[in-house]
Short mmCIF file of C-alpha atoms in Angstrom, two decimals:
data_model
loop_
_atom_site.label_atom_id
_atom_site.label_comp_id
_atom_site.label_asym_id
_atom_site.label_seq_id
_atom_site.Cartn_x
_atom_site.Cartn_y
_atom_site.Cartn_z
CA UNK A 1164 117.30 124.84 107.39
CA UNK A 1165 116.79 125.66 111.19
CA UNK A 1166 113.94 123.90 112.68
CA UNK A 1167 113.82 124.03 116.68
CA UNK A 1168 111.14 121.52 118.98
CA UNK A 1169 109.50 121.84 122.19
CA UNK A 1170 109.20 119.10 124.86
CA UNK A 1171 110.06 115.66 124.52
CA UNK A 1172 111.38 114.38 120.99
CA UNK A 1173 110.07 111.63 119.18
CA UNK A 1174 112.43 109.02 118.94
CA UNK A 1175 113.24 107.40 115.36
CA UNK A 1176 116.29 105.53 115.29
CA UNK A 1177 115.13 103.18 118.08
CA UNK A 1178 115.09 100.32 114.99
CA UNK A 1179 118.03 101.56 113.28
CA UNK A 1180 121.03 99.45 113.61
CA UNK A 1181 122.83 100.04 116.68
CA UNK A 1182 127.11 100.39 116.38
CA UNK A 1183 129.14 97.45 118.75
CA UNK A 1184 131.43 99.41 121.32
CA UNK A 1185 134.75 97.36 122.13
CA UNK A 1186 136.76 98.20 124.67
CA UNK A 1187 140.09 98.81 123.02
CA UNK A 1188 139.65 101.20 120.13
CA UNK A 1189 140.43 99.40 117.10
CA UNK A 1190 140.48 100.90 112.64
CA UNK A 1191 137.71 102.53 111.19
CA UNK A 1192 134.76 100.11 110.12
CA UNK A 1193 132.61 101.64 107.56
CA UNK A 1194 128.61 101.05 108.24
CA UNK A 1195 127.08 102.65 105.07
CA UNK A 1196 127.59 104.12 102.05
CA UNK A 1197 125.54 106.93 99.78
CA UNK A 1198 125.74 108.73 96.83
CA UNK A 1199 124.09 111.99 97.26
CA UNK A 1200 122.45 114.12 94.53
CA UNK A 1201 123.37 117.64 93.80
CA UNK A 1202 120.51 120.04 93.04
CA UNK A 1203 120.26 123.98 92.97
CA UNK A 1204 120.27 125.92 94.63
CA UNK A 1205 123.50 124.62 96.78
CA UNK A 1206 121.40 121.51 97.97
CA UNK A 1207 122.84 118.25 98.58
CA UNK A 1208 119.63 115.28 98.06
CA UNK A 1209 119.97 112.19 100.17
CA UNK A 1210 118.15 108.71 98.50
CA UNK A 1211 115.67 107.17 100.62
CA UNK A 1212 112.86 104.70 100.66
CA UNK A 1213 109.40 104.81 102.65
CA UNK A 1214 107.75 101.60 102.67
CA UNK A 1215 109.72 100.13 99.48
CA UNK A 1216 109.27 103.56 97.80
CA UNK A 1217 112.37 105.59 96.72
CA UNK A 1218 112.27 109.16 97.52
CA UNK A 1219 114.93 111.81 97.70
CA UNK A 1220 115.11 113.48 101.19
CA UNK A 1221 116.95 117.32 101.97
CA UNK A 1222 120.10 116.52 103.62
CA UNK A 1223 120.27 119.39 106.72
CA UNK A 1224 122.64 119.10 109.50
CA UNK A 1225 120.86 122.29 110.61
CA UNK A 1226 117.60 120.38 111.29
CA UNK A 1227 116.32 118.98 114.59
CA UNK A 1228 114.18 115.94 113.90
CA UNK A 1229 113.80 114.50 110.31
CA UNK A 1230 110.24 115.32 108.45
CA UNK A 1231 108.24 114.12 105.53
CA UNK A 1232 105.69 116.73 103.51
CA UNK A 1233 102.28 116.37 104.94
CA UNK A 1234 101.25 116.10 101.15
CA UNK A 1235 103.59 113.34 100.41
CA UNK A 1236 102.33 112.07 103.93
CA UNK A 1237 98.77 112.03 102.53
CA UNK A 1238 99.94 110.35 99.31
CA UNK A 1239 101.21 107.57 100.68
CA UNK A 1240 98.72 106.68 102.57
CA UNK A 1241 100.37 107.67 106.03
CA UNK A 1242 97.67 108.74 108.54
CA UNK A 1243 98.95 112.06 110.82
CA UNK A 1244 98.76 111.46 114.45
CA UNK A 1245 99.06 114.14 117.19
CA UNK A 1246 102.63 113.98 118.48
CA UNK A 1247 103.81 115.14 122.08
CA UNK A 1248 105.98 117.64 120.48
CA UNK A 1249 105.69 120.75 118.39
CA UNK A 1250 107.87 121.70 114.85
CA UNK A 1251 108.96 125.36 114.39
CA UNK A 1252 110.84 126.83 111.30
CA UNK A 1253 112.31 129.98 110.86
CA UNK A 1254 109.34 131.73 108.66
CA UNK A 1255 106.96 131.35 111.36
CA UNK A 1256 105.16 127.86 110.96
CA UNK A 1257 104.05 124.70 113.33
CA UNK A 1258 103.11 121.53 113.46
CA UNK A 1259 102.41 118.89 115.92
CA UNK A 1260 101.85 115.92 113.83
CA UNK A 1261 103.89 113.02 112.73
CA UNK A 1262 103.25 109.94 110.82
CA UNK A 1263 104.61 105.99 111.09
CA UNK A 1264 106.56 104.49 108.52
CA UNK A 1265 106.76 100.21 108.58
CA UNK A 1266 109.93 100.60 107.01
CA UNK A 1267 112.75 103.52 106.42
CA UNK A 1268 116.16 102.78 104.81
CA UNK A 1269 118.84 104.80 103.53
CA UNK A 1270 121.54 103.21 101.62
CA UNK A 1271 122.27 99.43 104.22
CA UNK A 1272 120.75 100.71 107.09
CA UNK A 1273 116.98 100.03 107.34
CA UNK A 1274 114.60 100.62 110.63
CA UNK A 1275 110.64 99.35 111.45
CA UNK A 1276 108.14 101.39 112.23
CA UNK A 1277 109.45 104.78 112.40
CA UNK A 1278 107.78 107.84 113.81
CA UNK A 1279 108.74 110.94 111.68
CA UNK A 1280 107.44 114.36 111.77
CA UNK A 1281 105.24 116.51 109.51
CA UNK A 1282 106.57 119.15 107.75
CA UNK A 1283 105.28 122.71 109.63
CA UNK A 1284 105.22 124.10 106.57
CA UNK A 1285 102.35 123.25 104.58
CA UNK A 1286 104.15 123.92 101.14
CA UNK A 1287 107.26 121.94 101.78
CA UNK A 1288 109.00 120.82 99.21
CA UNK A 1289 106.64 122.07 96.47
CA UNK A 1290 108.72 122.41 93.57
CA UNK A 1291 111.39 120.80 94.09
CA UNK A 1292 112.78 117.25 94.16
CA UNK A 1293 112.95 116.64 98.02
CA UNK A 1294 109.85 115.47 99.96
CA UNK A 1295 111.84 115.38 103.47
CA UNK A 1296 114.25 116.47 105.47
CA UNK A 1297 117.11 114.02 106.65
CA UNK A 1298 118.41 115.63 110.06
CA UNK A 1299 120.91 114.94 112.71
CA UNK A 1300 118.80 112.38 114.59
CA UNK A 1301 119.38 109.97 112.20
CA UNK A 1302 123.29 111.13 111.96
CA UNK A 1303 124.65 111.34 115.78
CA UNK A 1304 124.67 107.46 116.41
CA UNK A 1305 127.83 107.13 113.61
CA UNK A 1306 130.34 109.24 112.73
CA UNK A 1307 129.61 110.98 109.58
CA UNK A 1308 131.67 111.51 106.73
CA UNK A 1309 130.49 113.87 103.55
CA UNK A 1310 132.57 114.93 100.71
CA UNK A 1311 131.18 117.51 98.96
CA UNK A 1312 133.50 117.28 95.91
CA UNK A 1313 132.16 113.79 94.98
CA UNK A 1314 128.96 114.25 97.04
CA UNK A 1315 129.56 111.30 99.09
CA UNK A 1316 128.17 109.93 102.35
CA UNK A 1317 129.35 107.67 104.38
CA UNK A 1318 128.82 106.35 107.88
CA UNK A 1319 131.36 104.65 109.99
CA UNK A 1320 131.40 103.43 113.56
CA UNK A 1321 132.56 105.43 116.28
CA UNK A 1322 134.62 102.44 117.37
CA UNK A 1323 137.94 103.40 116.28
CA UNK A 1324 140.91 105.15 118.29
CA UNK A 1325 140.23 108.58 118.91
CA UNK A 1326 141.95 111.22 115.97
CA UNK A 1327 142.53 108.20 113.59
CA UNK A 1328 139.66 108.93 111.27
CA UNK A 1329 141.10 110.89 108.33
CA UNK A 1330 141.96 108.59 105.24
CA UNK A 1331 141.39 110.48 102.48
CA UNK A 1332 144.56 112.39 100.77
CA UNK A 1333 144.17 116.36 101.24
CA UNK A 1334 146.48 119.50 101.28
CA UNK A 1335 145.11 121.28 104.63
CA UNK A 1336 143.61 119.84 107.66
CA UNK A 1337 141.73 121.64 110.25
CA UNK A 1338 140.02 120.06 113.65
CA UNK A 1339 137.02 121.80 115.27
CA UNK A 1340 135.62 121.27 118.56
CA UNK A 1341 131.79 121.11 118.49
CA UNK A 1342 129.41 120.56 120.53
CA UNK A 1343 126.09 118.42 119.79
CA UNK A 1344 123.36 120.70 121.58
CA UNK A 1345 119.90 119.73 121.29
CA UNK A 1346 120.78 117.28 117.96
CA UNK A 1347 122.63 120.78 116.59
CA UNK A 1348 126.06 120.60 115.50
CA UNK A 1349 127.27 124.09 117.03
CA UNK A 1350 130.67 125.75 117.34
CA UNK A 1351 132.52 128.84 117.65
CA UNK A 1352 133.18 131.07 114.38
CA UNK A 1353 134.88 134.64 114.10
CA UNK A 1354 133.52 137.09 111.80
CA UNK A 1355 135.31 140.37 111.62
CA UNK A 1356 137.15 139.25 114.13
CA UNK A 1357 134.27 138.67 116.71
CA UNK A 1358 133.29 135.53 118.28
CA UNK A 1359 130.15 134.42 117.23
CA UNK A 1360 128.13 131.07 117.72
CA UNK A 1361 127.27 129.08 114.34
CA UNK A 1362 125.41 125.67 113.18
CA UNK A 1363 126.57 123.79 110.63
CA UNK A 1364 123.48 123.65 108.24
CA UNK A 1365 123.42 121.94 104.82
CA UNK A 1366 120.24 122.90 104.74
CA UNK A 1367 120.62 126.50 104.35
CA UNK A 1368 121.66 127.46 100.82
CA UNK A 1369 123.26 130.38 102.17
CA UNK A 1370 125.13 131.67 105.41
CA UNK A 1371 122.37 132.93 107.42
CA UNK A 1372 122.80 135.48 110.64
CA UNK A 1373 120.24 135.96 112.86
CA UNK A 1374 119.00 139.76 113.05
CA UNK A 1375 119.14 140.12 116.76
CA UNK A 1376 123.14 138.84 116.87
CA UNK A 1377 123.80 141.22 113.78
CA UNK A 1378 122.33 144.39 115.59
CA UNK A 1379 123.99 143.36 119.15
CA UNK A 1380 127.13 142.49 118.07
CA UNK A 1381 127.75 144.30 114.59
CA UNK A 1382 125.36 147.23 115.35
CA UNK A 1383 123.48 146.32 112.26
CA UNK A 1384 120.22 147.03 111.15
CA UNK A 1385 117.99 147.00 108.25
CA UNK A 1386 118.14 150.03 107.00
CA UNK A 1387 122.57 150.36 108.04
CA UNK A 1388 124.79 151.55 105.44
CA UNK A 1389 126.03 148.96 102.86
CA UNK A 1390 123.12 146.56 103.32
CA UNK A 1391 121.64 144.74 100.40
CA UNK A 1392 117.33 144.67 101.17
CA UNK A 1393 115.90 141.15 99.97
CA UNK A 1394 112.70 139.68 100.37
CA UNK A 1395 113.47 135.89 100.54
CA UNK A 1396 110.71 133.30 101.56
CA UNK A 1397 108.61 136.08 102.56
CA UNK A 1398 110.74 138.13 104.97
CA UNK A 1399 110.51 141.22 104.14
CA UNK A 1400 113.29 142.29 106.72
CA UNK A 1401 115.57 140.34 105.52
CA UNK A 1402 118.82 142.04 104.30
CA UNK A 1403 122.27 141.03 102.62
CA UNK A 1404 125.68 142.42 104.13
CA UNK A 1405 129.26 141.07 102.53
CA UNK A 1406 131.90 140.75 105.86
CA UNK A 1407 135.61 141.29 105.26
CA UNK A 1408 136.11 137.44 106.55
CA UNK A 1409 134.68 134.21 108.53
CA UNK A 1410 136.90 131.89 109.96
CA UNK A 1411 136.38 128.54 111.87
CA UNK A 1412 139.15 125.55 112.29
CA UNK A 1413 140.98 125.13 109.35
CA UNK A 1414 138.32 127.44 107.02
CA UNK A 1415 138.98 131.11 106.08
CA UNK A 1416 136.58 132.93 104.14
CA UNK A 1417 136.95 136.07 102.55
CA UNK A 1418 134.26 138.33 101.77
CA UNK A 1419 131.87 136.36 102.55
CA UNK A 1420 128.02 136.99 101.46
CA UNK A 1421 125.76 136.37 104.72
CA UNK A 1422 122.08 136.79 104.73
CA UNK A 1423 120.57 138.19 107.96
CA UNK A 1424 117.00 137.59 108.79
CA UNK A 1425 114.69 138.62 111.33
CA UNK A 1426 113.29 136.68 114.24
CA UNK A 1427 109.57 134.88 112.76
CA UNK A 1428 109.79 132.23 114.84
CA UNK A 1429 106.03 130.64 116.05
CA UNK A 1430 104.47 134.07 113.65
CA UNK A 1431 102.00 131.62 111.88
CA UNK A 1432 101.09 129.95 115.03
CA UNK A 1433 97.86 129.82 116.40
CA UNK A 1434 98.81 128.73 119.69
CA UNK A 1435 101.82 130.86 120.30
CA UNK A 1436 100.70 132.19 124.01
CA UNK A 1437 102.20 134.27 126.48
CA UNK A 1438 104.51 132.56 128.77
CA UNK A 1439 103.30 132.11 132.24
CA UNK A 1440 104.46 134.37 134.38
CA UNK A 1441 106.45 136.58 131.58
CA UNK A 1442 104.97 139.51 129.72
CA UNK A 1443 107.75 140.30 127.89
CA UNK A 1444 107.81 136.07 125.56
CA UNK A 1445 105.90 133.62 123.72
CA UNK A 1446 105.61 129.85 124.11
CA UNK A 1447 107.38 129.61 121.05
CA UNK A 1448 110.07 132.12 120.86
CA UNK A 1449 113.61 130.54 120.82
CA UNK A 1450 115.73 129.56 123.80
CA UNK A 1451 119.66 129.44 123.43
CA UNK A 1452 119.79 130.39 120.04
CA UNK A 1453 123.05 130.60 118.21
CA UNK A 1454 124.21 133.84 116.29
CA UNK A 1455 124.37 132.48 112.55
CA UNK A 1456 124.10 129.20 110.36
CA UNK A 1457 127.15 127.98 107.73
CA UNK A 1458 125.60 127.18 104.50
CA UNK A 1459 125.91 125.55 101.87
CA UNK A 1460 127.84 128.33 100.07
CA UNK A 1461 130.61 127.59 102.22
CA UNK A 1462 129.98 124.42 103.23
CA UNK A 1463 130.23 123.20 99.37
CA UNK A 1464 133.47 123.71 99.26
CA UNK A 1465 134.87 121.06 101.99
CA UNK A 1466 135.37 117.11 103.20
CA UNK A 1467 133.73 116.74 106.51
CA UNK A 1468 134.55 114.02 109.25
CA UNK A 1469 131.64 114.56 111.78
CA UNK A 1470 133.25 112.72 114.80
CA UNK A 1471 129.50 112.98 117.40
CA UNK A 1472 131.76 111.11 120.21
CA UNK A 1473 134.61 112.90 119.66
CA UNK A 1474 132.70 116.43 119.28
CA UNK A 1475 135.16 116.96 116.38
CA UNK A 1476 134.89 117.91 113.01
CA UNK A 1477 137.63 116.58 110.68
CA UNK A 1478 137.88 119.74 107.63
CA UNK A 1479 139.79 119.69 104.18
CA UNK A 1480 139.21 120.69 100.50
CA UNK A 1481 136.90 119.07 98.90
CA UNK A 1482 137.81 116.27 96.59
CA UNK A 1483 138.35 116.61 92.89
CA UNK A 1484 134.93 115.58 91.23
CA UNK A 1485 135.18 112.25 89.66
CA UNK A 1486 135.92 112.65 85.60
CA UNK A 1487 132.55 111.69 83.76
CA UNK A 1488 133.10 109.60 80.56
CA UNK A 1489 131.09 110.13 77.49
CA UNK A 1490 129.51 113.13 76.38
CA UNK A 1491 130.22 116.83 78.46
CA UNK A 1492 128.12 117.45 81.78
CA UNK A 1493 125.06 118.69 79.54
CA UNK A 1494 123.42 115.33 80.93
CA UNK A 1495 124.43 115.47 84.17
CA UNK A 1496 123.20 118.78 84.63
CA UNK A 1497 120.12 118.13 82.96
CA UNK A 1498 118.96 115.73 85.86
CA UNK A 1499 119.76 118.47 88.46
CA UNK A 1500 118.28 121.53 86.71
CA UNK A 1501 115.89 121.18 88.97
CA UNK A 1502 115.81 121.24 93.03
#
């Protein structure tokens, strides 16, 4: 789920443990450990606790900074202060508030009065079983490890000889450069055949493409010839096209399903002015925006090695999912029915 911010970031892993540097490289040394919870649609859930209080957090790569609901904000007890940034999401809403949390932890790691942003949209969460988003600022300090086949998480220190980070047996390998631009994780992806810019979002449910890279590099628009209209979160603009194939680093993916959606970015805000000096843009409209957004449709599928130092991205199959004893997945599937 892309969220973009304006001027300076609030910092919240300034009490988060901090990873020892040697100076000879040395094995990997595991920091933390998660399970994660699969809901639907395509979401992966990431356990948390605000001031002693579990809660169950959106894990989303595609994020900027990590938010909390400003309901769950007022339930706790959390009072909303007036932050020197502002929150955008891709349907059009804003917010400039964040709250403090004494403590945060997630799984060993634990941090002291954290500042964490509010939601922009006022309906977060409603309906489903996350009441934040877990986002890349409290990722890039570690490398980051998630197997989507046993919906695993784990965080290990960067410390380790460069390449050696892949332990886990698998059939095909694939290494992809990325860069981490403005707490994205963004690399290079051919659709058709065509270079295009993409985020890694586990966010996203789907594979998203933005409207304006569809019509200037695939000539596409709304109303084009084998497009499939939707309406989803309110964008009525928003259209389905299946590709003949989307490949990155060691991922190849036939037919693939993309949703493209159109530009809504600061619509719902009141304080979306004209740029100085420019007729033509907003405050709010986005700078440096990349083409499209892997989701979780694809994303599902793989075992990730986020390397942040090494601004590479360790890819195989997925592993097997662990065999459950007792009775069939009926249970199992009964406590993630629901998002």
């Amino acid at each position: 789920m892309r969220f973009q911010t304006t001027l300076v970031s609030v910092a919240v892993l300034a009490c988060l443990a901090s990873p020892a540097f040697a100076d000879d490289c040395g094995p990997l040394k595991q920091v933390n450990s998660l399970d994660l919870v699969a809901a639907n649609p395509n979401r992966a859930l990431i356990p948390v606790s605000l001031n002693g209080i579990p809660k169950l957090f959106l894990l989303d790569t595609g994020g900027d900074v990590s938010q909390l609901s400003g309901q769950v904000a007022t339930d706790l007890g959390l009072t909303q202060h007036d932050a020197n940034i502002k929150m955008l999401d891709l349907y059009g809403h804003a917010s400039n508030k964040y709250v403090r949390i004494e403590k945060f932890g997630v799984g060993r790691l634990t941090g002291q009065d954290i500042n964490m942003m509010v939601s922009p949209n006022p309906n977060f969460g409603v309906g489903t079983r996350y009441v934040g988003i877990f986002a890349p600022d409290l990722m890039g300090r570690y490398d980051t490890e998630i197997d989507f086949g046993t919906y695993k998480m784990n965080y290990f220190s960067p410390d380790h000889c460069p390449g050696h980070v892949v332990y886990w047996p698998h059939n095909a390998l694939g290494v992809l450069p990325f860069t981490f631009h403005k707490r994205h994780i963004r690399f290079t992806v051919k659709v058709d055949g065509k270079d295009l810019t993409a985020e890694m979002d586990t966010g996203a449910p789907n594979t998203v493409m933005h409207a304006e890279a569809a019509r200037r590099i695939f000539d596409l628009k709304p109303d084009s010839p084998g497009n499939v209209p939707l309406n989803t979160q309110g964008m009525a603009e928003a259209f389905g096209r299946i590709f003949s194939t989307l490949d990155f680093e060691g991922v190849e993916v036939k037919n693939p399903h993309v949703v493209i959606i159109p530009q809504l970015v600061g619509s719902k805000d009141p304080n979306n002015s004209q740029r100085t000096g420019n007729l033509t843009q907003r405050v709010d409209d986005p700078e440096d925006q990349a083409d499209m957004l892997i989701g979780m449709g694809i994303l599902r599928k793989l075992h990730l090695y986020i390397a942040f130092d090494e601004g590479r991205i360790y890819i195989s199959e997925a592993s097997a999912p662990p065999k459950l004893d007792g009775p069939p997945a009926s249970a199992a599937t009964a406590s993630t029915s629901q998002q």
